[in-house]
Short mmCIF file of C-alpha atoms in Angstrom, two decimals:
data_model
loop_
_atom_site.label_atom_id
_atom_site.label_comp_id
_atom_site.label_asym_id
_atom_site.label_seq_id
_atom_site.Cartn_x
_atom_site.Cartn_y
_atom_site.Cartn_z
CA MET A 1 9.41 10.92 -12.00
CA SER A 2 8.06 11.79 -8.62
CA VAL A 3 5.98 14.93 -8.30
CA PRO A 4 8.13 17.51 -6.52
CA CYS A 5 7.18 18.50 -3.02
CA GLY A 6 4.96 21.55 -3.27
CA SER A 7 2.89 23.57 -0.85
CA HIS A 8 -0.87 23.77 -1.04
CA LYS A 9 -1.99 26.99 -2.68
CA ALA A 10 -5.57 26.22 -3.62
CA ALA A 11 -6.53 29.82 -4.22
CA ALA A 12 -3.69 30.32 -6.63
CA ARG A 13 -4.29 27.28 -8.83
CA THR A 14 -4.70 28.24 -12.45
CA ALA A 15 -7.76 27.61 -14.58
CA SER A 16 -5.81 25.10 -16.64
CA GLN A 17 -5.06 23.06 -13.53
CA ALA A 18 -8.68 23.19 -12.47
CA SER A 19 -9.75 21.76 -15.81
CA CYS A 20 -7.50 18.71 -15.39
CA ALA A 21 -10.20 16.85 -13.43
CA SER A 22 -13.94 16.60 -13.80
CA PHE A 23 -16.80 15.15 -11.86
CA VAL A 24 -19.65 13.10 -13.22
CA GLY A 25 -22.88 13.47 -11.28
CA SER A 26 -23.85 10.06 -9.95
CA HIS A 27 -26.79 10.88 -7.72
CA ALA A 28 -28.93 8.08 -9.13
CA GLY A 29 -26.45 5.36 -8.31
CA HIS A 30 -23.88 3.62 -10.46
CA ALA A 31 -26.30 2.69 -13.23
CA ALA A 32 -26.71 6.39 -13.98
CA TYR A 33 -23.03 6.63 -14.83
CA LEU A 34 -23.52 5.01 -18.24
CA GLU A 35 -26.23 7.51 -19.05
CA VAL A 36 -24.32 10.54 -17.86
CA VAL A 37 -21.07 9.84 -19.69
CA ALA A 38 -22.87 10.11 -23.01
CA GLU A 39 -23.47 13.78 -22.22
CA PRO A 40 -20.78 16.47 -21.91
CA ARG A 41 -18.95 15.93 -18.62
CA VAL A 42 -19.64 18.47 -15.91
CA ARG A 43 -16.47 20.49 -15.34
CA LEU A 44 -15.47 21.67 -11.91
CA ALA A 45 -15.51 25.42 -11.77
CA ASP A 46 -12.41 27.38 -10.82
CA VAL A 47 -12.02 27.65 -7.06
CA THR A 48 -10.89 31.11 -6.05
CA ASP A 49 -12.09 30.97 -2.44
CA ASP A 50 -12.08 28.19 0.09
CA VAL A 51 -15.13 25.96 -0.29
CA LEU A 52 -15.53 25.47 3.48
CA THR A 53 -15.69 28.00 6.26
CA THR A 54 -13.53 27.76 9.36
CA ASP A 55 -16.71 27.11 11.37
CA GLN A 56 -17.57 24.13 9.19
CA ILE A 57 -14.08 22.69 9.58
CA SER A 58 -14.13 23.28 13.33
CA ALA A 59 -17.50 21.54 13.63
CA LEU A 60 -16.17 18.47 11.83
CA LYS A 61 -13.14 18.34 14.13
CA THR A 62 -15.43 18.44 17.15
CA THR A 63 -17.66 15.74 15.71
CA VAL A 64 -14.75 13.42 14.96
CA ALA A 65 -13.32 13.95 18.45
CA GLY A 66 -16.63 12.80 19.91
CA LEU A 67 -16.62 9.73 17.66
CA MET A 68 -13.13 8.55 18.62
CA PRO A 69 -14.07 6.27 21.58
CA GLY A 70 -16.52 4.31 19.43
CA LEU A 71 -14.11 4.21 16.48
CA ARG A 72 -11.37 2.88 18.71
CA LYS A 73 -13.62 0.17 20.16
CA ASP A 74 -14.62 -0.99 16.69
CA LEU A 75 -10.99 -0.91 15.56
CA GLU A 76 -9.95 -3.05 18.51
CA ASP A 77 -12.74 -5.52 17.77
CA LEU A 78 -11.54 -5.82 14.16
CA THR A 79 -7.93 -6.20 15.27
CA ARG A 80 -8.85 -9.16 17.48
CA ILE A 81 -9.87 -11.12 14.37
CA PRO A 82 -6.69 -12.87 13.10
CA SER A 83 -7.58 -12.41 9.44
CA VAL A 84 -4.32 -13.66 7.91
CA SER A 85 -5.03 -14.39 4.26
CA LEU A 86 -2.14 -16.80 3.60
CA ASP A 87 -3.26 -20.36 2.82
CA ALA A 88 -1.45 -21.79 5.84
CA PHE A 89 -3.81 -19.94 8.20
CA ASP A 90 -7.45 -20.56 9.08
CA GLN A 91 -9.49 -18.73 6.45
CA ALA A 92 -12.58 -18.76 8.68
CA HIS A 93 -11.05 -15.72 10.35
CA VAL A 94 -10.87 -13.87 7.02
CA GLU A 95 -14.55 -14.68 6.49
CA ALA A 96 -15.31 -13.35 9.98
CA SER A 97 -13.37 -10.18 9.26
CA ALA A 98 -15.37 -9.59 6.07
CA GLU A 99 -18.64 -10.13 7.93
CA ALA A 100 -17.59 -7.73 10.70
CA THR A 101 -16.62 -5.08 8.14
CA ALA A 102 -19.90 -5.52 6.29
CA ALA A 103 -21.85 -5.13 9.55
CA LEU A 104 -20.05 -1.86 10.32
CA LEU A 105 -20.93 -0.46 6.90
CA ARG A 106 -24.56 -1.60 7.08
CA ALA A 107 -24.88 0.19 10.40
CA GLU A 108 -24.06 3.43 8.55
CA GLY A 109 -26.86 2.89 6.05
CA LEU A 110 -24.84 1.51 3.15
CA ASP A 111 -26.13 -1.17 0.81
CA VAL A 112 -23.52 -3.88 1.34
CA GLU A 113 -22.52 -7.14 -0.31
CA ILE A 114 -19.66 -9.56 0.21
CA VAL A 115 -18.20 -10.69 -3.11
CA ARG A 116 -15.70 -13.38 -4.08
CA GLU A 117 -14.10 -13.95 -7.44
CA GLY A 118 -11.91 -16.94 -6.81
CA GLY A 119 -10.12 -15.42 -3.83
CA ARG A 120 -10.76 -14.05 -0.37
CA PRO A 121 -13.98 -12.15 0.42
CA ALA A 122 -14.19 -8.46 -0.43
CA VAL A 123 -16.81 -6.06 0.88
CA ILE A 124 -18.55 -3.48 -1.31
CA GLY A 125 -20.89 -0.89 0.14
CA HIS A 126 -22.59 2.13 -1.41
CA ILE A 127 -24.70 5.06 -0.30
CA ASP A 128 -25.99 7.84 -2.54
CA GLY A 129 -25.15 11.46 -1.97
CA PRO A 130 -27.11 14.59 -2.88
CA GLU A 131 -28.37 14.98 -6.41
CA GLY A 132 -25.53 16.01 -8.71
CA ALA A 133 -22.82 15.32 -6.16
CA PRO A 134 -19.71 13.35 -7.09
CA THR A 135 -19.05 9.81 -5.93
CA VAL A 136 -15.97 9.00 -3.87
CA MET A 137 -14.66 5.47 -3.54
CA LEU A 138 -12.90 4.60 -0.28
CA TYR A 139 -10.52 1.61 -0.34
CA ALA A 140 -8.92 -0.39 2.45
CA HIS A 141 -8.19 -4.08 3.14
CA HIS A 142 -9.26 -6.29 6.01
CA ASP A 143 -6.66 -9.06 5.69
CA VAL A 144 -3.40 -8.89 7.61
CA GLN A 145 0.12 -10.27 7.59
CA PRO A 146 1.07 -13.30 9.71
CA PRO A 147 2.07 -12.24 13.21
CA GLY A 148 5.35 -14.13 13.27
CA ASP A 149 6.75 -15.46 16.52
CA ASP A 150 4.79 -14.34 19.57
CA LYS A 151 8.04 -13.96 21.51
CA ASP A 152 8.98 -11.02 19.27
CA TRP A 153 5.91 -9.08 20.42
CA ASP A 154 5.74 -7.10 23.65
CA SER A 155 2.00 -7.88 23.87
CA PRO A 156 -0.14 -10.51 22.11
CA PRO A 157 -0.41 -9.64 18.39
CA PHE A 158 -4.19 -10.03 18.24
CA GLU A 159 -4.97 -8.39 21.57
CA PRO A 160 -4.82 -4.63 20.91
CA THR A 161 -2.84 -2.94 23.65
CA GLU A 162 -2.13 0.75 24.23
CA ARG A 163 1.33 1.89 25.26
CA ASP A 164 2.56 5.49 25.20
CA GLY A 165 -0.19 6.73 22.91
CA ARG A 166 0.13 3.89 20.39
CA LEU A 167 -2.22 0.96 19.84
CA TYR A 168 -0.26 -2.26 19.26
CA GLY A 169 -1.58 -5.23 17.33
CA ARG A 170 -1.36 -6.97 13.98
CA GLY A 171 -3.59 -4.99 11.60
CA ALA A 172 -4.14 -2.16 14.07
CA ALA A 173 -2.57 0.08 11.45
CA ASP A 174 -2.24 -2.01 8.28
CA ASP A 175 -5.00 -1.77 7.33
CA LYS A 176 -7.89 -2.02 9.75
CA ALA A 177 -7.26 1.56 10.79
CA GLY A 178 -7.85 2.41 7.12
CA ILE A 179 -11.28 0.79 7.35
CA MET A 180 -12.07 2.79 10.47
CA ALA A 181 -10.91 6.06 8.91
CA HIS A 182 -13.54 5.50 6.24
CA LEU A 183 -16.12 4.71 8.91
CA ALA A 184 -15.13 7.91 10.72
CA ALA A 185 -15.84 9.99 7.63
CA LEU A 186 -19.22 8.31 7.17
CA ARG A 187 -20.17 8.79 10.83
CA ALA A 188 -19.03 12.41 10.82
CA HIS A 189 -21.57 13.12 8.06
CA ALA A 190 -24.25 10.71 9.25
CA GLY A 191 -27.59 11.59 7.66
CA ASN A 192 -26.11 14.40 5.58
CA LEU A 193 -23.42 12.97 3.30
CA PRO A 194 -22.05 15.67 0.97
CA VAL A 195 -21.05 13.11 -1.70
CA GLY A 196 -21.99 9.64 -2.81
CA VAL A 197 -19.71 7.06 -1.19
CA THR A 198 -18.66 3.59 -2.28
CA VAL A 199 -16.53 1.61 0.14
CA PHE A 200 -14.41 -1.25 -1.17
CA VAL A 201 -12.59 -3.37 1.43
CA GLU A 202 -10.43 -6.07 -0.10
CA GLY A 203 -9.59 -9.38 1.59
CA GLU A 204 -6.34 -10.47 -0.04
CA GLU A 205 -4.10 -7.44 -0.39
CA GLU A 206 -1.43 -9.06 1.74
CA ILE A 207 -1.14 -12.02 -0.65
CA GLY A 208 -1.01 -10.06 -3.90
CA SER A 209 -4.66 -9.24 -4.74
CA ASP A 210 -4.80 -12.04 -7.30
CA SER A 211 -8.56 -11.81 -7.77
CA LEU A 212 -8.63 -8.01 -7.93
CA PRO A 213 -8.56 -7.85 -11.76
CA THR A 214 -11.63 -10.09 -11.88
CA LEU A 215 -13.31 -8.08 -9.13
CA LEU A 216 -12.72 -4.89 -11.10
CA GLU A 217 -13.93 -6.52 -14.30
CA LYS A 218 -17.14 -7.94 -12.84
CA HIS A 219 -17.95 -5.23 -10.29
CA GLY A 220 -16.28 -2.23 -11.91
CA GLU A 221 -19.45 -0.25 -12.45
CA LYS A 222 -20.30 -0.56 -8.76
CA LEU A 223 -16.87 0.82 -7.92
CA ARG A 224 -16.67 3.58 -10.51
CA ALA A 225 -16.11 6.96 -8.89
CA ASP A 226 -14.86 10.45 -9.54
CA ALA A 227 -12.23 10.32 -6.80
CA ILE A 228 -10.65 7.30 -5.15
CA VAL A 229 -9.09 7.37 -1.68
CA LEU A 230 -6.75 4.43 -1.09
CA ALA A 231 -5.95 4.32 2.63
CA ASP A 232 -2.97 1.97 2.69
CA SER A 233 0.13 4.15 2.86
CA THR A 234 2.00 6.32 5.36
CA ASN A 235 2.65 9.88 6.44
CA TRP A 236 6.01 11.61 6.36
CA ALA A 237 6.41 11.87 10.14
CA ILE A 238 4.38 12.34 13.31
CA GLY A 239 2.70 15.70 12.83
CA GLU A 240 3.60 15.86 9.10
CA PRO A 241 0.98 14.52 6.68
CA ALA A 242 1.70 13.29 3.18
CA LEU A 243 0.14 12.24 -0.08
CA THR A 244 1.86 9.27 -1.71
CA THR A 245 2.43 10.11 -5.36
CA THR A 246 4.83 7.33 -6.39
CA LEU A 247 5.15 3.63 -5.59
CA ARG A 248 7.78 1.23 -6.81
CA GLY A 249 6.85 -1.78 -8.89
CA LEU A 250 7.82 -5.33 -8.04
CA ILE A 251 8.92 -8.68 -9.36
CA ARG A 252 9.70 -11.69 -7.19
CA VAL A 253 11.71 -14.51 -8.69
CA VAL A 254 12.83 -17.90 -7.43
CA VAL A 255 16.30 -18.93 -8.60
CA THR A 256 16.96 -22.68 -8.38
CA VAL A 257 20.43 -24.18 -8.89
CA THR A 258 21.02 -27.91 -9.41
CA THR A 259 24.40 -29.61 -9.74
CA LEU A 260 23.77 -33.26 -8.80
CA ASP A 261 20.99 -35.80 -9.16
CA HIS A 262 21.47 -36.76 -5.49
CA GLY A 263 23.49 -35.72 -2.48
CA VAL A 264 26.93 -37.25 -2.06
CA HIS A 265 29.66 -37.39 0.60
CA SER A 266 31.45 -34.03 0.79
CA GLY A 267 34.75 -35.63 1.76
CA MET A 268 34.80 -38.16 -1.06
CA PHE A 269 33.76 -35.82 -3.88
CA GLY A 270 34.32 -32.29 -2.58
CA GLY A 271 36.99 -30.35 -4.46
CA ALA A 272 36.00 -31.73 -7.85
CA VAL A 273 32.19 -31.77 -7.69
CA PRO A 274 30.34 -28.51 -6.89
CA ASP A 275 27.46 -28.44 -4.46
CA ALA A 276 24.39 -26.33 -5.42
CA ILE A 277 24.54 -23.78 -2.61
CA THR A 278 27.93 -22.34 -3.60
CA PRO A 279 27.02 -21.44 -7.22
CA LEU A 280 23.70 -20.07 -5.95
CA ILE A 281 25.61 -17.77 -3.60
CA ARG A 282 27.93 -16.70 -6.42
CA ILE A 283 24.93 -15.82 -8.60
CA LEU A 284 23.29 -13.83 -5.82
CA ALA A 285 26.55 -11.96 -5.20
CA THR A 286 26.44 -10.59 -8.78
CA LEU A 287 23.16 -8.73 -8.17
CA HIS A 288 25.01 -5.74 -6.64
CA ASP A 289 28.19 -3.86 -7.43
CA ASP A 290 30.77 -2.99 -4.80
CA ALA A 291 28.87 0.19 -3.81
CA GLY A 292 25.66 -1.77 -3.25
CA ASP A 293 23.81 -0.54 -6.33
CA VAL A 294 21.81 -3.12 -8.28
CA ALA A 295 23.95 -4.45 -11.11
CA ILE A 296 21.19 -5.88 -13.31
CA ALA A 297 21.65 -4.18 -16.68
CA GLY A 298 18.58 -2.57 -18.23
CA LEU A 299 16.61 -1.65 -15.11
CA LYS A 300 15.32 1.91 -14.89
CA SER A 301 16.03 4.38 -12.09
CA GLY A 302 13.70 7.18 -11.04
CA LYS A 303 14.02 10.45 -9.15
CA ALA A 304 12.41 11.04 -5.76
CA SER A 305 10.93 14.15 -4.18
CA ASP A 306 13.41 16.69 -2.90
CA LEU A 307 12.77 16.36 0.82
CA ALA A 308 15.20 16.59 3.71
CA PHE A 309 16.17 13.06 4.75
CA ASP A 310 19.56 12.31 6.23
CA GLU A 311 21.46 9.18 7.20
CA ALA A 312 20.71 9.62 10.89
CA ARG A 313 16.97 9.48 10.21
CA LEU A 314 17.42 6.48 7.92
CA ARG A 315 19.35 4.63 10.61
CA GLU A 316 16.81 5.46 13.30
CA GLU A 317 13.76 4.46 11.27
CA SER A 318 15.28 1.28 9.84
CA GLY A 319 17.14 0.05 12.92
CA LEU A 320 20.43 -0.18 11.00
CA LEU A 321 23.13 -1.33 13.39
CA ASP A 322 26.09 0.84 14.29
CA GLY A 323 28.98 0.18 11.95
CA VAL A 324 26.84 -1.29 9.16
CA GLU A 325 27.26 0.88 6.08
CA VAL A 326 24.46 2.41 4.04
CA ILE A 327 24.59 0.92 0.54
CA GLY A 328 24.05 2.40 -2.91
CA THR A 329 24.69 5.79 -4.46
CA GLY A 330 22.60 8.89 -5.10
CA SER A 331 20.24 10.60 -2.68
CA LEU A 332 18.85 8.44 0.09
CA LEU A 333 15.27 9.02 -1.04
CA ASP A 334 16.19 8.06 -4.61
CA ARG A 335 17.58 4.81 -3.23
CA ILE A 336 14.54 3.86 -1.14
CA TRP A 337 11.75 5.30 -3.32
CA ALA A 338 12.79 5.37 -6.97
CA LYS A 339 15.78 3.14 -7.73
CA PRO A 340 15.68 -0.65 -8.17
CA THR A 341 16.59 -3.01 -5.35
CA ALA A 342 17.40 -6.72 -5.18
CA THR A 343 16.80 -8.40 -1.84
CA VAL A 344 17.23 -12.08 -1.04
CA ILE A 345 14.20 -12.80 1.13
CA GLY A 346 14.44 -16.58 1.46
CA ILE A 347 16.69 -19.56 0.80
CA ASP A 348 15.76 -23.24 0.58
CA ALA A 349 18.75 -25.26 1.72
CA PRO A 350 19.50 -27.48 4.69
CA SER A 351 19.46 -25.57 7.96
CA VAL A 352 22.60 -25.26 10.03
CA ALA A 353 21.06 -27.40 12.75
CA LYS A 354 20.10 -30.21 10.36
CA SER A 355 22.96 -30.09 7.88
CA SER A 356 25.22 -33.08 7.15
CA ASN A 357 28.57 -33.52 5.43
CA THR A 358 26.88 -33.74 2.07
CA LEU A 359 27.25 -31.94 -1.24
CA VAL A 360 23.75 -30.44 -1.53
CA PRO A 361 22.31 -31.27 -4.97
CA THR A 362 19.80 -28.40 -5.30
CA ALA A 363 19.16 -25.06 -3.63
CA SER A 364 16.82 -22.13 -4.24
CA ALA A 365 16.57 -18.47 -3.32
CA LYS A 366 13.66 -16.05 -3.58
CA VAL A 367 14.69 -12.57 -4.68
CA SER A 368 12.43 -9.52 -4.31
CA ILE A 369 13.24 -6.83 -6.86
CA ARG A 370 11.67 -3.40 -6.39
CA LEU A 371 11.39 -1.35 -9.56
CA ALA A 372 11.31 2.31 -10.53
CA PRO A 373 7.71 3.56 -10.57
CA ASP A 374 7.56 3.62 -14.38
CA GLU A 375 9.32 0.28 -14.99
CA VAL A 376 7.42 -2.44 -16.85
CA PRO A 377 7.60 -5.52 -14.59
CA MET A 378 7.98 -8.06 -17.39
CA ASP A 379 10.82 -6.03 -18.92
CA ALA A 380 12.53 -6.23 -15.54
CA TYR A 381 11.97 -10.00 -15.41
CA ALA A 382 13.59 -10.38 -18.82
CA ALA A 383 16.56 -8.29 -17.62
CA MET A 384 16.89 -10.51 -14.53
CA GLN A 385 16.86 -13.63 -16.67
CA ARG A 386 19.57 -12.23 -18.95
CA HIS A 387 21.69 -11.27 -15.95
CA ILE A 388 21.52 -14.71 -14.37
CA GLU A 389 22.20 -16.50 -17.65
CA ALA A 390 25.34 -14.40 -18.03
CA ASN A 391 26.56 -15.24 -14.53
CA ILE A 392 26.10 -19.00 -14.14
CA PRO A 393 29.23 -20.56 -12.62
CA TRP A 394 30.65 -23.97 -13.52
CA GLY A 395 27.85 -24.94 -15.90
CA ALA A 396 25.33 -25.39 -13.10
CA ARG A 397 21.74 -25.90 -14.13
CA VAL A 398 19.72 -22.81 -13.24
CA GLU A 399 16.01 -22.12 -13.44
CA VAL A 400 14.42 -18.70 -12.92
CA HIS A 401 10.74 -18.74 -11.99
CA LEU A 402 8.54 -15.62 -11.82
CA ASP A 403 6.76 -15.80 -8.47
CA ASP A 404 4.91 -12.48 -8.57
CA GLN A 405 4.88 -9.14 -10.36
CA GLY A 406 3.13 -5.79 -9.98
CA ALA A 407 3.29 -2.41 -11.64
CA GLY A 408 4.37 0.77 -9.89
CA PHE A 409 2.47 4.04 -9.71
CA ASP A 410 3.37 7.61 -10.66
CA ALA A 411 0.52 10.06 -10.08
CA ASP A 412 -0.13 13.31 -11.89
CA ALA A 413 -0.95 14.90 -8.55
CA ASP A 414 -2.41 18.15 -9.83
CA GLY A 415 -5.91 19.50 -10.24
CA PRO A 416 -8.84 20.47 -8.03
CA VAL A 417 -9.29 17.12 -6.27
CA TYR A 418 -5.66 17.11 -5.18
CA ASP A 419 -6.02 20.75 -4.14
CA GLN A 420 -8.91 19.87 -1.86
CA ALA A 421 -7.07 16.84 -0.48
CA ARG A 422 -4.06 18.95 0.42
CA ALA A 423 -6.36 21.53 1.99
CA ALA A 424 -8.08 18.80 4.04
CA PHE A 425 -4.73 17.57 5.32
CA THR A 426 -3.78 21.12 6.26
CA ASP A 427 -7.10 21.53 8.08
CA ALA A 428 -6.49 18.36 10.09
CA TRP A 429 -2.80 18.71 10.95
CA GLY A 430 -2.35 22.48 10.88
CA VAL A 431 0.62 22.10 8.50
CA GLU A 432 0.75 21.61 4.77
CA PRO A 433 1.27 18.05 3.50
CA VAL A 434 4.20 16.94 1.39
CA ASP A 435 4.20 14.67 -1.63
CA ILE A 436 6.19 11.51 -0.95
CA GLY A 437 7.18 8.31 -2.67
CA VAL A 438 7.03 4.91 -1.04
CA GLY A 439 9.64 2.29 -1.75
CA GLY A 440 7.19 -0.54 -1.27
CA SER A 441 4.83 -1.81 -3.92
CA ILE A 442 1.04 -1.67 -3.88
CA PRO A 443 0.14 -3.19 -7.26
CA PHE A 444 -3.60 -2.68 -6.80
CA VAL A 445 -3.07 1.09 -7.13
CA ALA A 446 -1.95 0.64 -10.73
CA SER A 447 -4.96 -1.62 -11.29
CA PHE A 448 -7.31 1.13 -10.14
CA ALA A 449 -5.50 3.72 -12.26
CA GLU A 450 -5.89 1.52 -15.33
CA LYS A 451 -9.54 0.68 -14.67
CA PHE A 452 -10.60 4.24 -13.78
CA PRO A 453 -8.33 6.57 -15.79
CA ASP A 454 -10.55 9.63 -15.25
CA ALA A 455 -10.66 9.33 -11.46
CA ALA A 456 -8.33 11.30 -9.23
CA ILE A 457 -6.47 8.70 -7.14
CA LEU A 458 -5.41 9.79 -3.66
CA VAL A 459 -3.05 7.40 -1.88
CA THR A 460 -3.24 8.24 1.81
CA GLY A 461 -2.56 6.33 4.98
CA VAL A 462 -2.65 6.00 8.72
CA GLU A 463 0.92 4.84 9.23
CA ASP A 464 4.04 6.71 10.35
CA PRO A 465 7.75 5.80 10.26
CA ASP A 466 7.48 3.83 13.51
CA THR A 467 4.37 1.82 12.64
CA ARG A 468 6.39 -1.33 11.81
CA ALA A 469 3.74 -2.71 9.50
CA HIS A 470 4.39 -6.41 8.69
CA GLY A 471 6.80 -6.64 11.62
CA ALA A 472 6.50 -7.45 15.29
CA ASN A 473 4.94 -4.73 17.44
CA GLU A 474 2.99 -3.12 14.61
CA SER A 475 1.23 -0.09 16.03
CA LEU A 476 -1.01 2.88 15.32
CA HIS A 477 -0.30 6.36 16.69
CA LEU A 478 -3.69 7.27 18.16
CA GLY A 479 -3.18 11.03 17.90
CA GLU A 480 -2.29 10.76 14.22
CA PHE A 481 -5.23 8.42 13.65
CA GLU A 482 -7.65 11.10 14.82
CA LYS A 483 -6.08 13.56 12.37
CA VAL A 484 -6.46 11.01 9.57
CA CYS A 485 -10.16 10.69 10.44
CA VAL A 486 -10.60 14.46 10.48
CA ALA A 487 -8.83 14.83 7.14
CA GLU A 488 -11.07 12.27 5.43
CA ALA A 489 -14.25 13.77 6.87
CA VAL A 490 -13.16 17.23 5.75
CA LEU A 491 -12.17 15.91 2.32
CA LEU A 492 -15.67 14.56 1.70
CA ALA A 493 -17.12 17.91 2.75
CA ARG A 494 -14.74 19.79 0.47
CA LEU A 495 -15.45 17.60 -2.54
CA GLY A 496 -19.18 17.92 -1.97
CA ALA A 497 -18.96 21.71 -1.66
CA MET A 498 -16.93 22.28 -4.83
CA PRO A 499 -18.74 24.18 -7.57
CA ARG A 500 -19.49 22.08 -10.66
#
């Protein structure tokens, strides 16, 4: 279940909440962690007063404002590198993106290495903080989605262009702005970091992070931290920050239907012999009931945060055409954050332009199924298999192949680290953040939660509802980006100032 939306009341948090999280001193680097954990863990003391003064917060805002021109230049330089991680694209650009990211981190004094474990290059950097201070791990990814057709863009996808206060370009938001938010926090505290910092910038998030489990296994001790900031999500609206506390899980399946061993004349055999496309369509049509809810028996449904979100906002943000109905039942946020979905995202069959009067012998469809945050992906796959087996028309031969799967995420978003994160957001935006869910899936978050169960995981982001990540005209709101940078700089200061 999603954590309900709640206001930040750091001073009123109870002692029991404060004891939910603890910091391990890691001033001597990651090797010291193994020595420290053998001793009683250092508990964070109760926080009854704010750990930062208004002057300290104001000074950080001023510092970040002065850094913005340089941060923007570096962001634009990164965005010009077409680091698409799909196999069909030139992987030399992904290598160049990793090298550029590593150079930016080295310039801030971090010890940096580029690592590969069977996949795309990832960048790991570390710098110690003061003695006894916690370590914070900052995550982002440097690979990007394919740009699609250039004609769909109002400016070239890999030439960052400003229009009306937004910076347009593939990766300008997702997720090279995440990298630069981490750089902003480092630069804001240059020479006087309040915490130890490890930066981990992955190179294959957009293709499923296949090598991430091996990276975590082999480099886990380098990445171990007391708090983890994953900058790959979104905010609630322009001017309204958010912490992402739930993410849906995911399975992708390919359904292949075969009815003939070769194509035959549709006039000579049609009416008695079924083609493959028609039974495939009939199978796909069973995935939803008449209201548009997913009809796969056995899938879980969750409950989203209780935030105001109406149909008009849904239509505006999604681009739903006039007259097209909203599907499903329950609250809108339940539908897009916590309930399962089944979306046909691709079909292999002859194109309209190249089709002939032939009974097609085989056809396939890829179906993306989003899952409730606490659903077990392989349980969902078994449910999908059972559903299809029960709905095969005319004895067609059907195969169901698991293309990808990833677990969801449901944070216990309480305790002193979350208190300080909410306070940092309030400092940066001037309004309290809300807790949100995201209907998309970020499987690596669950991987981090499993690998580092004692770390507080903060899923933050630079995006907003009009970012259009993965689509044409992806963009970053520059005013919001500065607030993101302020929030992360203030967060590091707050975590370093907390009594232990």
